[in-house]
Amino acid sequence: MWPASVVYLLLGTIISRGTNALPNTAVEVPTLADAIHKIENTTTELKSLLSSRASVKLLSQSATASRTRWSSFDTPQPKYVVKVQNEQDVANVIKYCTSKDIKFLVQNGGSGWATTFNLGQNGVLIDMAQMNQFILSLDKTQATIGGGAIINETIQAAYNQGVVVVTGNCNCVGTLGALLGGGYGNLMGLYGFAIDNVISLRVVLPSGDIQTITKDNSPDLFWALRGAGPNFGVITSATVRSYNIGKARSVAWTGAVIFSSDKIEKVVSVINDLELEPEMNIFLYYSSSGPPSNTPVVLTTPFLFGGTNATGHQKFKKLYDIGPMADQTAVVSYPQFGSGADSFCIRGARKPSYGAGLSSLVPATWREIWNYYVDFQKQPGAEESIILMERYSLAKARSIPSDSAAFPYRSIGFNAVAISWYTDPALDGAARAFGSKTRDAWRRTDGFAANSTYVNFAYGDEEPSVVYGTSLPRLQKAKTEIDPGNVFNQWFNIK
């Protein structure tokens, strides 16, 4: 017996198809029995293609992906959830979906917030969470990371073996999802972007074939995957450089340094002008102080790899000279580098997010955005909303040729994003207005000739040129050669 929720879903599908028919046109409307039979067939056929530990279920049968999506705003709505076990499972599902003209989406961390997803009425979510391996080479110079790993899993596995790898910072984000967009992270001042550390990629291509892609055997695809990967295939694993520095050296000084809002202009000016050494980065937040008051505060998180309390305060002296209200910095080990942002990892809630890239920080703009933030954040239910800005040491990353990968924005000095955070859909309109006008304010003073947004921070309404920049023409050419059928079309689609 099918649950009532499934029946209602099927009836809705049938009714919607029937009412879309042209007037006076004969249309064969499927019955409920037809729809159930089709779903049963699809489920059976998909199961027959999978390994023993993989599974396929209807989302409406209480099946969920291994990881709830980070944001519930405008999320992909699959009919089937396929939990794959290995890359052959992935290849088989893609071949099946392509042959049946079924839309699909691959999920690892489930943190992508863009509004570009559209799975239609029969879409498949390919859940890669079980493919989360971390395999270190005998000489500890290379690590192979599974396509289903999230950052805290990768960092913990690396730390256990005394190495570090370049990843994003947020613990709950998919390791390779962050990497494929470019890969900003705490160690990039020393080693470059995450994409700069890729040696090879295991990829399921639009045909369903599985290949190992390197700069030597497939230079155009290797280039395209590092900056626009989801448009060309499913990366089931990546082999990247690892650095054998030992656990004792895998420490950093970091934490929250909090200021009152009257210090915004001084804080912004100092962050803009700081001379960041390779071991350094700094984030700026507008956030809530927490319940019960939820007072908006200005929070910074300086970071110094290998630092101590003394050296941290020395390197960021100009920040401390402003006069913070609170200092919560400390020395932490590698697995705790991102723990200060673990509140970001709370899944669910509606979080439309609008990002922009900046060449510099303009204090007057950040005062304007503070006012926007306070007005929105004071609305009941929106207290957890956040403004975030990241600045890294970029000398190492900029020493690598700008055309070495499809990622186009080594010129961006600062990345900012406005994250509305609430549960009531009635706030959607206000959240979109807040995010949009905040992004507009950044863009007016971003210092660039054209809007330039890191693809992993983009909202979803941006033109391809905004997220792919000058790489777009070459990406379009590669797309026509590698994926002419546009099989991979869910993430800032290149056409």
mmCIF file of N, CA and C in Angstrom, residues 17 95 124 137 285 454-455 467 489:
data_model
loop_
_atom_site.group_PDB
_atom_site.id
_atom_site.type_symbol
_atom_site.label_atom_id
_atom_site.label_comp_id
_atom_site.label_asym_id
_atom_site.label_seq_id
_atom_site.Cartn_x
_atom_site.Cartn_y
_atom_site.Cartn_z
ATOM 1 N N ARG A 17 -0.120 17.926 -15.149
ATOM 2 C CA ARG A 17 0.097 17.598 -16.557
ATOM 3 C C ARG A 17 -1.182 17.792 -17.359
ATOM 4 N N LYS A 95 24.090 7.078 -16.615
ATOM 5 C CA LYS A 95 23.706 6.467 -17.892
ATOM 6 C C LYS A 95 22.196 6.239 -17.941
ATOM 7 N N VAL A 124 16.301 12.843 -9.922
ATOM 8 C CA VAL A 124 17.082 11.932 -9.082
ATOM 9 C C VAL A 124 18.164 12.717 -8.356
ATOM 10 N N SER A 137 49.160 8.722 0.292
ATOM 11 C CA SER A 137 50.245 7.974 -0.340
ATOM 12 C C SER A 137 51.300 7.603 0.696
ATOM 13 N N TYR A 285 32.363 39.687 10.413
ATOM 14 C CA TYR A 285 30.960 39.292 10.476
ATOM 15 C C TYR A 285 30.129 40.425 11.075
ATOM 16 N N TYR A 454 32.406 35.104 -6.714
ATOM 17 C CA TYR A 454 32.865 33.728 -6.520
ATOM 18 C C TYR A 454 31.674 32.797 -6.664
ATOM 19 N N VAL A 455 31.799 31.790 -7.518
ATOM 20 C CA VAL A 455 30.648 30.955 -7.861
ATOM 21 C C VAL A 455 30.036 30.287 -6.641
ATOM 22 N N VAL A 467 29.986 34.867 -12.778
ATOM 23 C CA VAL A 467 30.663 33.846 -11.973
ATOM 24 C C VAL A 467 31.842 33.191 -12.703
ATOM 25 N N ASN A 489 23.673 20.220 -15.867
ATOM 26 C CA ASN A 489 23.031 21.513 -16.104
ATOM 27 C C ASN A 489 22.461 22.170 -14.845
#
